[in-house]
């Protein structure tokens, strides 16, 4: 008998992550884990789902905590022996009015959104089964053209990010360089934009391409890694300003998580909220949110 399929959503307790949970627990042919850094908020979300007639399991997972990640990966390995879907949704964003110094915002945003996501992937990827799907939530801010600081440095950075031979270590090095320049106050001259969030999302978009290349050479067949811009969505992150509902925001990330086993595309791609594939290197990005 084939093993029961297993899906995992990070930051599933609210916002777009909760929207993805609704979609996956209704449509995924297997068990869906709602993970959250806070057990109380996670269990409350499981209750919300059950009121909708949907069922999911809960496990604690803080993507910013190495021990939490290891505990979760060990649990999945021991309980299920493998994993079929990973949705990297959890992320943070400072509000525009935030008063923390730019360098501090850069350090925290890159640590959670890029290094946290990467740590989860490194822990869970060995468990992925053939034809697994990885869906990472990026942003319109994660398009390569958002690297728009001073020239010629910005173009040199874009070339590095889009290189078909970029490695995870080189990507981490670029992220660390940004944090350092942000702390020194010289980020713009070094080519970086004024948004720490944009840099973090360009980072996970670049990571998606690197990860797909690695899976293309992996003995496990058919694993697809993609990322998407969910749209401008009404959540706590946007202080309720986004015009899209969480259900609408969940469309692209859920589509990528539920790609049927026989498809070859999209692979290593960057999608818009309406599921269209956008050229991440050259653009243009569609105009609507
Ligand atoms: P919310 O702030 O509403 O939700 C973020 C989720 O991530 C929460 O569940 C939060 O948990 C969780 N989270 C934050 N840090 C961690 C951590 N260290 N470990 C585990 N979970 C964590 O944001 P959205 O729903 O709006 O955002 C979801 C995704 O969509 C993010 O990747 C975001 O960048 C992206 N996005 C959102 C857009 C929008 O318009 N809303 C636009 C483009 C991209 P907790 O409740 O504990 O804080």
mmCIF file of C-alpha atoms and ligand atoms in Angstrom, residues 10-17 36-38 41 61-64 88-92 112 137-140 197 201 229-238, ligand 1:
data_model
loop_
_atom_site.group_PDB
_atom_site.id
_atom_site.type_symbol
_atom_site.label_atom_id
_atom_site.label_comp_id
_atom_site.label_asym_id
_atom_site.label_seq_id
_atom_site.Cartn_x
_atom_site.Cartn_y
_atom_site.Cartn_z
ATOM 1 C CA UNK A 10 4.288 27.198 7.391
ATOM 2 C CA UNK A 11 2.609 30.141 9.131
ATOM 3 C CA UNK A 12 -0.762 28.471 8.539
ATOM 4 C CA UNK A 13 -2.587 30.055 11.455
ATOM 5 C CA UNK A 14 -3.724 33.253 9.753
ATOM 6 C CA UNK A 15 -3.721 35.353 6.613
ATOM 7 C CA UNK A 16 -2.771 33.804 3.275
ATOM 8 C CA UNK A 17 -1.362 30.744 5.076
ATOM 9 C CA UNK A 36 2.551 27.864 13.433
ATOM 10 C CA UNK A 37 5.178 29.273 15.760
ATOM 11 C CA UNK A 38 2.589 29.682 18.514
ATOM 12 C CA UNK A 41 -2.792 30.368 17.626
ATOM 13 C CA UNK A 61 7.126 25.184 13.744
ATOM 14 C CA UNK A 62 9.018 28.434 14.174
ATOM 15 C CA UNK A 63 11.032 28.962 10.998
ATOM 16 C CA UNK A 64 13.338 31.278 12.969
ATOM 17 C CA UNK A 88 6.818 28.093 2.525
ATOM 18 C CA UNK A 89 4.369 30.824 3.492
ATOM 19 C CA UNK A 90 5.638 32.201 6.824
ATOM 20 C CA UNK A 91 7.349 35.585 6.622
ATOM 21 C CA UNK A 92 7.571 38.950 8.339
ATOM 22 C CA UNK A 112 13.416 35.046 9.039
ATOM 23 C CA UNK A 137 5.231 32.499 -1.236
ATOM 24 C CA UNK A 138 7.252 35.346 -2.736
ATOM 25 C CA UNK A 139 5.791 38.763 -3.613
ATOM 26 C CA UNK A 140 5.616 41.322 -6.384
ATOM 27 C CA UNK A 197 11.354 43.027 2.484
ATOM 28 C CA UNK A 201 11.647 38.157 -1.404
ATOM 29 C CA UNK A 229 3.196 36.560 -5.816
ATOM 30 C CA UNK A 230 -0.126 35.974 -4.020
ATOM 31 C CA UNK A 231 -1.514 39.417 -4.906
ATOM 32 C CA UNK A 232 -2.117 42.360 -2.601
ATOM 33 C CA UNK A 233 -4.193 40.689 0.093
ATOM 34 C CA UNK A 234 -6.223 41.880 3.065
ATOM 35 C CA UNK A 235 -4.144 40.511 5.979
ATOM 36 C CA UNK A 236 -2.397 41.790 9.096
ATOM 37 C CA UNK A 237 0.761 42.212 7.018
ATOM 38 C CA UNK A 238 -0.924 44.815 4.802
HETATM 39 P P1 LIG B 1 0.425 37.687 7.970
HETATM 40 O O1 LIG B 1 1.308 38.622 8.736
HETATM 41 O O2 LIG B 1 -1.035 37.836 8.050
HETATM 42 O O3 LIG B 1 0.785 36.170 8.358
HETATM 43 C C1 LIG B 1 2.104 35.769 8.408
HETATM 44 C C2 LIG B 1 2.160 34.352 8.934
HETATM 45 O O4 LIG B 1 3.552 33.981 9.064
HETATM 46 C C3 LIG B 1 1.559 34.231 10.337
HETATM 47 O O5 LIG B 1 0.986 32.952 10.481
HETATM 48 C C4 LIG B 1 2.784 34.360 11.220
HETATM 49 O O6 LIG B 1 2.625 33.774 12.501
HETATM 50 C C5 LIG B 1 3.761 33.562 10.392
HETATM 51 N N1 LIG B 1 5.137 33.746 10.824
HETATM 52 C C6 LIG B 1 5.869 34.873 10.937
HETATM 53 N N2 LIG B 1 7.083 34.584 11.426
HETATM 54 C C7 LIG B 1 7.116 33.248 11.627
HETATM 55 C C8 LIG B 1 8.096 32.353 12.132
HETATM 56 N N3 LIG B 1 9.285 32.762 12.557
HETATM 57 N N4 LIG B 1 7.799 31.026 12.169
HETATM 58 C C9 LIG B 1 6.589 30.572 11.754
HETATM 59 N N5 LIG B 1 5.616 31.378 11.320
HETATM 60 C C10 LIG B 1 5.893 32.694 11.261
HETATM 61 O O7 LIG B 1 0.939 37.796 6.473
HETATM 62 P P2 LIG B 1 0.270 37.371 5.075
HETATM 63 O O8 LIG B 1 -0.701 36.280 5.272
HETATM 64 O O9 LIG B 1 -0.101 38.612 4.385
HETATM 65 O O10 LIG B 1 1.582 36.816 4.340
HETATM 66 C C11 LIG B 1 1.754 35.447 3.993
HETATM 67 C C12 LIG B 1 2.829 35.370 2.940
HETATM 68 O O11 LIG B 1 2.444 36.132 1.789
HETATM 69 C C13 LIG B 1 4.166 35.974 3.385
HETATM 70 O O12 LIG B 1 5.222 35.216 2.830
HETATM 71 C C14 LIG B 1 4.136 37.355 2.753
HETATM 72 O O13 LIG B 1 5.415 37.887 2.595
HETATM 73 C C15 LIG B 1 3.460 37.054 1.448
HETATM 74 N N6 LIG B 1 2.851 38.187 0.747
HETATM 75 C C16 LIG B 1 1.746 38.822 1.267
HETATM 76 C C17 LIG B 1 1.133 39.822 0.546
HETATM 77 C C18 LIG B 1 -0.101 40.504 1.036
HETATM 78 O O14 LIG B 1 -0.623 41.368 0.307
HETATM 79 N N7 LIG B 1 -0.633 40.174 2.209
HETATM 80 C C19 LIG B 1 1.674 40.288 -0.752
HETATM 81 C C20 LIG B 1 2.828 39.569 -1.191
HETATM 82 C C21 LIG B 1 3.369 38.545 -0.465
HETATM 83 P P3 LIG B 1 2.119 34.645 13.784
HETATM 84 O O15 LIG B 1 0.616 34.679 13.714
HETATM 85 O O16 LIG B 1 2.656 33.844 14.918
HETATM 86 O O17 LIG B 1 2.730 36.010 13.664
#
